[in-house]
Coordinates of C-alpha atoms in Angstrom, one line a residue:
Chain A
X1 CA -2.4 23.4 0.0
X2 CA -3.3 22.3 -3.6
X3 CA -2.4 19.1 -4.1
X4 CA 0.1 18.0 -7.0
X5 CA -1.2 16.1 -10.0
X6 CA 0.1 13.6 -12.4
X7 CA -0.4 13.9 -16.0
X8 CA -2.3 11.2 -16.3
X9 CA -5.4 12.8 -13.2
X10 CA -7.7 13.4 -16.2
X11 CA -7.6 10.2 -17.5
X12 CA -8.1 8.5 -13.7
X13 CA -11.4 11.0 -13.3
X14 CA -12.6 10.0 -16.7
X15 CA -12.3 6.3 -15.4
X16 CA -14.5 7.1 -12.5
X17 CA -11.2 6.6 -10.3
X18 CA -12.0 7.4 -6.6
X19 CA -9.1 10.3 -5.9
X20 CA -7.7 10.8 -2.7
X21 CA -4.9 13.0 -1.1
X22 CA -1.6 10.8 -1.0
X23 CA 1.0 12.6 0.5
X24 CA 0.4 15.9 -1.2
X25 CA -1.0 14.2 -4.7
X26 CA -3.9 14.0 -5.6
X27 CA -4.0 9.7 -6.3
X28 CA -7.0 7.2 -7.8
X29 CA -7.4 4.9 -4.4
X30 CA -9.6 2.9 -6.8
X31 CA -11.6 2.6 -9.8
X32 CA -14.3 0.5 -7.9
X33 CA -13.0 -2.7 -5.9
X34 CA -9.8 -2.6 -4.1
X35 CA -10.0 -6.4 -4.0
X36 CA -10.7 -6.9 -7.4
X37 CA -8.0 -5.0 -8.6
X38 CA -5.4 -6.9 -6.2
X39 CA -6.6 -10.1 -8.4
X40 CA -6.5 -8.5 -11.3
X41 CA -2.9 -8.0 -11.0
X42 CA -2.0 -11.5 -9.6
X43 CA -4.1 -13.1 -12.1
X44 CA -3.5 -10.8 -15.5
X45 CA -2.3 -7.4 -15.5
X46 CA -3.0 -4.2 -14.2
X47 CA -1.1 -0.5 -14.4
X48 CA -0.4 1.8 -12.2
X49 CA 0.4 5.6 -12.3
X50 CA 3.7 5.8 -10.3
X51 CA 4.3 9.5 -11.9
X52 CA 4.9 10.7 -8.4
X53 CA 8.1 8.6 -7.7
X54 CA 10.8 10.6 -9.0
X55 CA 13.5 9.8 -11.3
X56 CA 17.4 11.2 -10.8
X57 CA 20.2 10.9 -12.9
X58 CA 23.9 11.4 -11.6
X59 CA 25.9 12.1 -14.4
X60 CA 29.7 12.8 -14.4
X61 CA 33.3 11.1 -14.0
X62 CA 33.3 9.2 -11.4
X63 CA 29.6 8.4 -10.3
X64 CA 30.6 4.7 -9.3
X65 CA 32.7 5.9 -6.8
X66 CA 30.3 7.9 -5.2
X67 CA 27.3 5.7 -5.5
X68 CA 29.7 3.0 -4.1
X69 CA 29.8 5.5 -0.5
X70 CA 26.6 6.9 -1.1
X71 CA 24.2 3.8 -1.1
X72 CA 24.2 1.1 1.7
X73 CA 23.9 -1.7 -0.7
X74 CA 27.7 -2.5 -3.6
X75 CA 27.0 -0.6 -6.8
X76 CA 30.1 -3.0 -8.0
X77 CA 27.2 -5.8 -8.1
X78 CA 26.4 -4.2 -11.4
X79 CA 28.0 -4.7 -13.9
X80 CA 25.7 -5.5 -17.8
X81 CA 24.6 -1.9 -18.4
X82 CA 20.5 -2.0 -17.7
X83 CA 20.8 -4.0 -14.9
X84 CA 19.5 -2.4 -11.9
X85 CA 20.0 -2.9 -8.1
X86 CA 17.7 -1.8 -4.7
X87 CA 19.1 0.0 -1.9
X88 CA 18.9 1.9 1.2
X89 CA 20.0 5.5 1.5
X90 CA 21.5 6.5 5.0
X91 CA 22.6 9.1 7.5
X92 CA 25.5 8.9 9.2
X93 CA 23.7 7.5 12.2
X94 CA 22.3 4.0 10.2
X95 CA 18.3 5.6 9.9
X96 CA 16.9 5.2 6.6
X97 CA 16.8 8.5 4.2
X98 CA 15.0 6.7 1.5
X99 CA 14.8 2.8 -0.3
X100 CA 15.7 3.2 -4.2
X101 CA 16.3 1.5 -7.1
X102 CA 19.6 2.6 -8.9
X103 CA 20.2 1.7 -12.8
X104 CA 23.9 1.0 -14.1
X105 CA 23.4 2.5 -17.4
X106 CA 27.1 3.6 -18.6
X107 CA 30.1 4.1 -16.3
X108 CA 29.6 8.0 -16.0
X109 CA 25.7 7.6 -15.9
X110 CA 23.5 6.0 -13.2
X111 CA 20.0 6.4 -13.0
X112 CA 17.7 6.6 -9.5
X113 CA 14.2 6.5 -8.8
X114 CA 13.3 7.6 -5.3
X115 CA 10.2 7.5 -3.4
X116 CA 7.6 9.9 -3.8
X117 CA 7.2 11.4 -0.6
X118 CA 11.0 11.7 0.0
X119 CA 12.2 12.9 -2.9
X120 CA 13.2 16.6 -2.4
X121 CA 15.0 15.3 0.7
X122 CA 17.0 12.6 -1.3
X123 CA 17.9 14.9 -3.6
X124 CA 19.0 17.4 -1.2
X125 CA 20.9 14.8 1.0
X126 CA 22.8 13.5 -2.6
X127 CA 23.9 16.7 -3.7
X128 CA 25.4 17.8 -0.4
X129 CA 27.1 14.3 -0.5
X130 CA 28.4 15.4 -3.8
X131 CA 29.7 18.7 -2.8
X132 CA 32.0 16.8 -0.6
X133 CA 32.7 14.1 -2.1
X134 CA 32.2 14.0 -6.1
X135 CA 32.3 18.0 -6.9
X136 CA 32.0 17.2 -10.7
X137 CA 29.1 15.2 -11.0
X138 CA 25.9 16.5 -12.5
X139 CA 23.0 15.1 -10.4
X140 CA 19.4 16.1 -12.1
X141 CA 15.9 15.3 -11.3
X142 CA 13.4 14.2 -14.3
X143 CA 10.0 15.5 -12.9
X144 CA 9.0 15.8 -16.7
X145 CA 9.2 12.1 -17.0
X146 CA 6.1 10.2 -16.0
X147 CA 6.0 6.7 -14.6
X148 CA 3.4 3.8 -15.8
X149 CA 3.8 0.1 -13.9
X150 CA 2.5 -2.5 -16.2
X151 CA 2.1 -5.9 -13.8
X152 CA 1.1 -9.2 -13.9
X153 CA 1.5 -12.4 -15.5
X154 CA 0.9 -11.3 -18.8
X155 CA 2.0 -7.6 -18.4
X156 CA 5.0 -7.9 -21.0
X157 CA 3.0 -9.4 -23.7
X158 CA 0.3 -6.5 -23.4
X159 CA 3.0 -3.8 -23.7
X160 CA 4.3 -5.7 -26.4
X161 CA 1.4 -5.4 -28.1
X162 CA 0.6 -2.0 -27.0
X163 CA 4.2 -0.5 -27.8
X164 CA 5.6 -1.5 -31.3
X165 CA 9.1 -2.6 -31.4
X166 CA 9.3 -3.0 -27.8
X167 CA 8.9 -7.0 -27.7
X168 CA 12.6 -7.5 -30.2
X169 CA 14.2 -4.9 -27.5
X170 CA 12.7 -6.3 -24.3
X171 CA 11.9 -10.0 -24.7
X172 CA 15.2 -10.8 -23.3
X173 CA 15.7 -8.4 -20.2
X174 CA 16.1 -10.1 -17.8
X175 CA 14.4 -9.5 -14.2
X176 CA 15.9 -6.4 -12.3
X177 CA 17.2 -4.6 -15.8
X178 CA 16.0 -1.4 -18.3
X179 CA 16.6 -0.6 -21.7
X180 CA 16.1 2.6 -23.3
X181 CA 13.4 2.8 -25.9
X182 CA 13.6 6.2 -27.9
X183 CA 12.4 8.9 -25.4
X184 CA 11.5 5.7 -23.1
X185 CA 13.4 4.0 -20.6
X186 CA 11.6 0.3 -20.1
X187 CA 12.3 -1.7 -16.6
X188 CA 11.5 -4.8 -15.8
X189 CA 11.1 -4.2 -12.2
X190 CA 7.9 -3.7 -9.7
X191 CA 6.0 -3.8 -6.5
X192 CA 3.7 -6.0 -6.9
X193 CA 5.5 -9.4 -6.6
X194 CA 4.5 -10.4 -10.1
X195 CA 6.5 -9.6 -13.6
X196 CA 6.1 -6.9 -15.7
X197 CA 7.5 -3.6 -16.5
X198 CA 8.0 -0.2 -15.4
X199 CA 7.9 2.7 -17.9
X200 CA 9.4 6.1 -18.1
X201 CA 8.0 7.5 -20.8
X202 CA 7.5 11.7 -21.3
X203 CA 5.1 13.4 -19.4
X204 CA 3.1 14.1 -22.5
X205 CA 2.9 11.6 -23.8
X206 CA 1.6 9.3 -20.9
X207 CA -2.0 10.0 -21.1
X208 CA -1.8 8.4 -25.0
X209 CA -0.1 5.4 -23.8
X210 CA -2.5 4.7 -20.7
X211 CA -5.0 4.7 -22.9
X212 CA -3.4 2.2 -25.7
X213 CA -2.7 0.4 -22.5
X214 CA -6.8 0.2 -21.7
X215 CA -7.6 -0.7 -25.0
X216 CA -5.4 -3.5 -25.3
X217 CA -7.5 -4.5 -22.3
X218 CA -4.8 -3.5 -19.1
X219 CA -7.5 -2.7 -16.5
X220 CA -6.1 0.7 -13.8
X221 CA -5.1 0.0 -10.6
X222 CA -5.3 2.2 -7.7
X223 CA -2.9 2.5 -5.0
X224 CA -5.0 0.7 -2.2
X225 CA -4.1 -2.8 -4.4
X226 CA -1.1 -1.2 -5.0
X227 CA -0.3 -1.2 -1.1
X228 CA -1.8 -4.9 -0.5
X229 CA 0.0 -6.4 -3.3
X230 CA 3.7 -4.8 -2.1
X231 CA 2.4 -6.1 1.3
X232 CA 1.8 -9.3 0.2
X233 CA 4.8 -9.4 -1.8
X234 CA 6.8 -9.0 1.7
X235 CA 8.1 -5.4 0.0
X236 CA 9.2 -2.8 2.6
X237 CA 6.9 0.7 2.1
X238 CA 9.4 3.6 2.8
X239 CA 7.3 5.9 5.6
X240 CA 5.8 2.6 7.4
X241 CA 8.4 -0.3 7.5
X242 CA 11.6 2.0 7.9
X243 CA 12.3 5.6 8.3
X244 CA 15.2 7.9 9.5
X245 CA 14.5 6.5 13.7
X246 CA 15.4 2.7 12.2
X247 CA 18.1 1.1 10.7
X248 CA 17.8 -1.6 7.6
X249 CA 19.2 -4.4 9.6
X250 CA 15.9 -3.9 12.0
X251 CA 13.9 -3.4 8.9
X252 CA 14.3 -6.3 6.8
X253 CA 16.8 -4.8 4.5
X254 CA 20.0 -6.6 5.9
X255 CA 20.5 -8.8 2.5
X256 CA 20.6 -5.2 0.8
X257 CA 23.6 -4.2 3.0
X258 CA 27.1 -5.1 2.5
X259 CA 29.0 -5.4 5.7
X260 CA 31.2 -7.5 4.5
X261 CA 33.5 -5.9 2.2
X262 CA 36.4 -3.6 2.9
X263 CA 33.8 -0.5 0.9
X264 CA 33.1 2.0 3.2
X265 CA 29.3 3.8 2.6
X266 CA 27.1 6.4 4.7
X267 CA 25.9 4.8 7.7
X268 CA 28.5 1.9 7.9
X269 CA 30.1 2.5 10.9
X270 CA 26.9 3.4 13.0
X271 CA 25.5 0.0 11.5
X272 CA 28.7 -2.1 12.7
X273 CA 28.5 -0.5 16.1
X274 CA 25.2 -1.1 17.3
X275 CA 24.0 -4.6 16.4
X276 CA 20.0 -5.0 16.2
X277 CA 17.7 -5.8 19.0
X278 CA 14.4 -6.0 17.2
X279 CA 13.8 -7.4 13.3
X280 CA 11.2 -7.6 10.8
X281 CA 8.8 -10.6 10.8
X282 CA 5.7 -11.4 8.8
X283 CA 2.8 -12.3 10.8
X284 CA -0.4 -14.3 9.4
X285 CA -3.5 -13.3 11.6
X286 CA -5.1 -16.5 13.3
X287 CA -8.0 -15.0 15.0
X288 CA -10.9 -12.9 13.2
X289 CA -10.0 -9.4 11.9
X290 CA -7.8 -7.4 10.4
X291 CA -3.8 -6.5 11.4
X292 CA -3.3 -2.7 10.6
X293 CA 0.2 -0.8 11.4
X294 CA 0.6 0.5 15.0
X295 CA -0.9 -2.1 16.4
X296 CA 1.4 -3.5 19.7
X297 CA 2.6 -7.0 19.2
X298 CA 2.8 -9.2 22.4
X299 CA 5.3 -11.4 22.7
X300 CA 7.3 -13.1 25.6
X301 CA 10.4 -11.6 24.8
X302 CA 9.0 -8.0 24.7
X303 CA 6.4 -5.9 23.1
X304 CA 7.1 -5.2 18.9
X305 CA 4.9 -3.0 16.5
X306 CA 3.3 -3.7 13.6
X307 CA 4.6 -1.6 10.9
X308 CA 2.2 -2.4 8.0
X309 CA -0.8 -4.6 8.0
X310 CA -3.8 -5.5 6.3
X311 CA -6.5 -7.9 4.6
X312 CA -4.2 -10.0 2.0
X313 CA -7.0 -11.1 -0.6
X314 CA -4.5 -13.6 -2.4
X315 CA -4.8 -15.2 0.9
X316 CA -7.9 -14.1 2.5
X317 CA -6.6 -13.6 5.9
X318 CA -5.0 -10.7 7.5
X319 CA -0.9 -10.4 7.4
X320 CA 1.1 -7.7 8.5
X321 CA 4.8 -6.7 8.7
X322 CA 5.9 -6.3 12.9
X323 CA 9.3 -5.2 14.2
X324 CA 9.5 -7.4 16.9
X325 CA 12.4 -8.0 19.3
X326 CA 15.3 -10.5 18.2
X327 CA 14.7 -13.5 19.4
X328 CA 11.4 -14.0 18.0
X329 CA 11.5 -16.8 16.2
X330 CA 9.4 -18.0 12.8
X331 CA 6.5 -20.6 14.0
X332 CA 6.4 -18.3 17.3
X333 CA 2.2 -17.8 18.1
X334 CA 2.1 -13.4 19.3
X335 CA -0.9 -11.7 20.5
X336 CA -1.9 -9.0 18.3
X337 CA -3.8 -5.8 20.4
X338 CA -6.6 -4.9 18.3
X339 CA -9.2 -2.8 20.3
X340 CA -9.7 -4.5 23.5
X341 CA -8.5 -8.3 22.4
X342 CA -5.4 -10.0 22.2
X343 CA -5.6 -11.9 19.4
X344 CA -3.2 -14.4 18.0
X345 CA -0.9 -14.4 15.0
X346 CA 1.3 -16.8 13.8
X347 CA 5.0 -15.1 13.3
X348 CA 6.3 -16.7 9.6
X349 CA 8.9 -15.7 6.9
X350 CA 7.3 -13.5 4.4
X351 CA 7.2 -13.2 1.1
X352 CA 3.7 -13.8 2.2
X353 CA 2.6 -14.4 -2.2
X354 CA 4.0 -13.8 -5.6
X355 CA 3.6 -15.0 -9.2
X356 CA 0.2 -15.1 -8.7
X357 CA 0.3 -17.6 -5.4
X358 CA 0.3 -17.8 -1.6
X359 CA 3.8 -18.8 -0.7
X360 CA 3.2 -18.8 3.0
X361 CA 1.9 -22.3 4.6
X362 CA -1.5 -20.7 5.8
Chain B
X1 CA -28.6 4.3 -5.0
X2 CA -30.9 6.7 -2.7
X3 CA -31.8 5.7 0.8
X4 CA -35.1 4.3 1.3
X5 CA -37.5 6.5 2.9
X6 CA -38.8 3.5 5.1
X7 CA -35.9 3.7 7.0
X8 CA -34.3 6.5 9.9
X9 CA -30.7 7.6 9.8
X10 CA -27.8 9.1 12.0
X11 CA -25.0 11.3 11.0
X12 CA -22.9 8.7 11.7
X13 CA -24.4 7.0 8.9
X14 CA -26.1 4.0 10.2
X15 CA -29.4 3.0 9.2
X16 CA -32.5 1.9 11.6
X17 CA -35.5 0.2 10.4
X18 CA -38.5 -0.3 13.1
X19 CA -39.9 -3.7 12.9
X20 CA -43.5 -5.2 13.4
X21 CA -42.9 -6.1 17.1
X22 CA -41.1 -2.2 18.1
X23 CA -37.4 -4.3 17.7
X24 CA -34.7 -2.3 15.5
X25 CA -32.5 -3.4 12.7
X26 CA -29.2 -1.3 12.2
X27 CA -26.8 -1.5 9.5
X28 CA -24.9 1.1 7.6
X29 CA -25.8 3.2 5.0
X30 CA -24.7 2.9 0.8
X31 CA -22.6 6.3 1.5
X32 CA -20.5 4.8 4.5
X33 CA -19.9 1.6 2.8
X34 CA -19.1 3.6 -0.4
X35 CA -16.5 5.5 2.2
X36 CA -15.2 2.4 2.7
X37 CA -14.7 0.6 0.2
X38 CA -14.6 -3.8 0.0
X39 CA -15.6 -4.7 3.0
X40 CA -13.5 -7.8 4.7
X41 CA -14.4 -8.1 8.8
X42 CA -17.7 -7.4 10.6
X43 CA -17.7 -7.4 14.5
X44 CA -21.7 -7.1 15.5
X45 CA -22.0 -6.8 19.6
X46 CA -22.8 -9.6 21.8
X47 CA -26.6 -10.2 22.3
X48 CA -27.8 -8.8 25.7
X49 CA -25.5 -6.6 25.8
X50 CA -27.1 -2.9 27.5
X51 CA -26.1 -0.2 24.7
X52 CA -26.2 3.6 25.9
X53 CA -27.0 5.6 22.6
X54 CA -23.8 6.9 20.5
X55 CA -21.9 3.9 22.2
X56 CA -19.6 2.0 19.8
X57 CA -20.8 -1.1 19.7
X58 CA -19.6 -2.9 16.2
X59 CA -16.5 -2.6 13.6
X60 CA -16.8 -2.9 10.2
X61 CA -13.2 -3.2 8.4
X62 CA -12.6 -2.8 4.6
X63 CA -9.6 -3.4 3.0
X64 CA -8.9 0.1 3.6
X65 CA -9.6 1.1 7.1
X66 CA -11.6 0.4 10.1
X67 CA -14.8 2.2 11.3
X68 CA -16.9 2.2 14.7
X69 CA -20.4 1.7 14.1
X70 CA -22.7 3.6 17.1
X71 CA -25.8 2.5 19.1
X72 CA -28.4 4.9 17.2
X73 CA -30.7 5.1 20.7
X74 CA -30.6 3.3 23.8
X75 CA -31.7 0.3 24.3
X76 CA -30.7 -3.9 24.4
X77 CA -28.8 -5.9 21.8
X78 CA -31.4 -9.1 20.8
X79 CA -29.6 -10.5 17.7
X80 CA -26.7 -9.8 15.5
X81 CA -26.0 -11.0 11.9
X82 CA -23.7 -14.1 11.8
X83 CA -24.0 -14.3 8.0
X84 CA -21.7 -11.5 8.0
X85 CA -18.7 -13.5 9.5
X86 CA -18.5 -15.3 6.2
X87 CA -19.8 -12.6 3.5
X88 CA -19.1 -9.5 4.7
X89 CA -18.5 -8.2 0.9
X90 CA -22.6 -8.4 1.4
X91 CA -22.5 -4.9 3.1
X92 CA -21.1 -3.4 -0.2
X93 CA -23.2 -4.7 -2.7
X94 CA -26.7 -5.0 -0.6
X95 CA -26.3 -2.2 2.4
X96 CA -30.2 -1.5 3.4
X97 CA -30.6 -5.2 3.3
X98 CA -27.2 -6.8 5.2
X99 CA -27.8 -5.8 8.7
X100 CA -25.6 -5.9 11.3
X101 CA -27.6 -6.2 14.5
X102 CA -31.1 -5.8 16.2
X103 CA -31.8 -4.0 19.4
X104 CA -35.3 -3.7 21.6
X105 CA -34.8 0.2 22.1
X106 CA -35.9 1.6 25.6
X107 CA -38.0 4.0 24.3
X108 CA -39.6 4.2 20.8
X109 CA -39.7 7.7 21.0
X110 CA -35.7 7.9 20.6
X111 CA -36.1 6.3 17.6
X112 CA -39.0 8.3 16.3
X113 CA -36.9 11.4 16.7
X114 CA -33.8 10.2 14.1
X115 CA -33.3 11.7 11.0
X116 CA -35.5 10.5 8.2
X117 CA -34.0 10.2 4.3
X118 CA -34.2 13.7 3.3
X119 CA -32.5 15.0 6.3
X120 CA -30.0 12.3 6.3
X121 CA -29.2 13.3 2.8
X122 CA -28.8 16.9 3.9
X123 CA -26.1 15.7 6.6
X124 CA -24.3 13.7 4.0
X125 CA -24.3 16.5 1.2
X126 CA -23.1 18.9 3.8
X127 CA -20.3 16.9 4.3
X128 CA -18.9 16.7 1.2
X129 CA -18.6 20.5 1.5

């Protein structure tokens, strides 16, 4: 199969980016060291091509209502036009379709951006959903629109500098919110743990931009640092952490779900009826090596899984994300299986770093 | 960076230099750490322990992924490379020089019979292919 490209694979070849096959695109892994990338990031700013991720617009009388039974997490949390909230997507039976990000932009026009990987399926799943529910909305996908991350501690101010007349209309965003920018549509939002923005911005024009970006001294970023910053940033990855066999409330996600209220969404019921046996933990590797996903956890009130794991270079030690059974508790000591040894891991509460620093006791 | 013609090979892309007193030195090649990428946990074997050739015997991780390094011949583990433990980054930037471990093969003749540079290079070129 040929695998998809973004507009901006040119630019990553011309950067000596190492390409590999990501889920049907064609990706930069690197552009030399993972590691030094990851830093890069924590310590200045990086970008990212996150052209892939797809962006959907549901447009129409009305959409409030149906986000507000579509999405696990309360669409009535927004409410300042910009802002921007993260959910989970379910079936009927609790599993996990997709995790999103949902802009509030006016009342008869929200804007999503859904994974990568999942995206026909999301798309799919919403428009069925909308045949039933909300006939008269107009729910479009944007593949046209390309996606650049800008992250890091000093990620605004090099957009700023790289995009006049963006510093007046973004200074004051606030975390979690977008504005549009002409053509543009400016978040500041990430997956990285650290500030900066994400940028729609037309497909043609991206290649332009990335490279105003580099001279203004933004180094690329590939998606292995991509992967160990979310990681260490305790950010779920959509494919690893949760799928359509688990349920948020096992997957970390139970502060993105409303239970509470009298709202009634996809997957509600089959969440209130069978309680959680197992959660997501972060686990900081004692022993020597390195925690990768699949590995068994062993622990004396039953086996868990890791579900995402690696070499955290913010902390120089290996973390992973485990589902392990409930009563697991934080300061717990597990053996991790890796090869023939058990080795031991100390179970803590992640965010494991962010803003630059370990945030972990290590 | 080409690979020294001192030096045998395997598919498998370690390499095997033959010392003064018959003992070999194995590491991995510029190519498979290039595969890899940054290099963050090194597990040599245990000395004395009795390798068969093609056994796994050591683990080199990246950041990326983790990979089985094989016994190029037969023979007995006599020392391994603790410097690794703390700079195992040293495989990326200096391969033919940060070796993992050292074996007394059984017969010198096994080694003799590895691939030299130019073939090597031919295995990793049809590869890529």
């Amino acid at each position: 199969m040929m695998l998809k490209t973004t507009p901006l694979n040119q630019t990553h070849r011309d950067m000596g980016a190492k390409m590999v096959d990501f889920g049907g695109w064609d990706m930069p892994v690197n552009y030399g060291s993972q590691i030094d990338e990851h830093h890069q990031v924590r310590n200045d700013c990086g970008m990212f091509d996150v052209c892939h991720m797809r962006v959907v617009d549901m447009k129409g009388n009305g959409v409030r209502a149906f986000l507000r039974f579509l999405l696990a997490n309360n669409v009535d949390k927004l409410t300042l036009p910009g802002k921007a909230l993260y959910s989970a997507m379910l079936l009927e039976n609790g599993g996990v379709i997709d995790d999103l990000i949902v802009y509030f932009m006016t009342e008869d026009w929200f804007r999503i951006v859904v994974n990568a990987g999942t995206a026909d399926k999301d798309i799919a799943w919403m428009k069925q959903q909308a045949a039933k529910h909300a006939p008269q909305l107009d729910i479009a996908d944007h593949p046209e629109l390309a996606m650049i991350a800008v992250q890091g501690p000093n990620a605004r101010a090099k957009v700023w500098e790289a995009l006049p007349g963006s510093q007046e209309l973004t200074e004051k965003l606030i975390p979690f919110s977008a504005v549009e920018m002409g053509t543009m549509f400016i978040a500041r939002t990430g997956y990285t743990g650290e500030d900066g923005f994400e940028i729609m911005i037309p497909a043609k024009a991206a290649p332009f931009f990335w490279q105003t970006l580099a001279e203004k001294g933004v180094k690329p970023i590939g998606l292995g640092a991509r992967d160990t910053l979310r990681l260490e940033a305790g950010m779920n990855l959509y494919g690893q952490d949760m799928d359509e066999t688990v349920g948020p409330l096992e997957s970390g996600l139970a502060w993105t779900v409303d239970l509470k209220s009298e709202r009634d969404f996809i997957g509600k019921a089959a969440l209130l009826a069978n309680p959680p046996s197992s959660k997501l933990v972060g686990l900081l590797l004692l022993d020597r090596g390195v925690l990768r996903g699949h590995q068994k956890v062993r622990t004396p009130h039953g086996d868990g899984e890791i579900t995402s794991g690696s070499f955290a270079p913010t902390l120089e030690k290996s973390i992973a994300l485990a589902r392990v059974p409930n009563d697991v508790q934080i300061g717990d000591t597990v053996q991790v299986e890796i090869r023939d040894k058990q080795l031991n891991a100390k179970v803590v509460k992640y965010p494991f770093a962010r803003n630059g620093k370990t945030v972990v006791s290590i | 960076m080409s690979n020294p013609s001192n030096l045998k090979y395997t598919p498998s892309h370690e390499w095997i230099k033959t010392e003064a007193d018959g003992t070999i030195t194995i590491g991995i090649t510029q190519h498979a750490q290039e595969l890899l990428g940054d290099m963050v946990f090194v597990e040599a074997p245990a000395v004395g322990r009795k390798l068969k050739a093609k056994e796994e015997c050591a683990v080199v991780e990246s950041v990326k992924a983790a990979a089985d390094v094989y016994a190029p011949v037969s023979g007995e583990v006599v020392d391994s490379n603790g410097a690794l433990d703390a700079s195992p980054e040293s495989i990326n930037s200096d391969p033919f020089g940060a070796w993992i471990f050292k074996m007394k093969p059984d017969n010198a003749a096994d080694v003799a019979a590895l691939l030299d540079a130019t073939a090597y290079q031919a295995a990793v070129d049809s590869e890529a292919h």
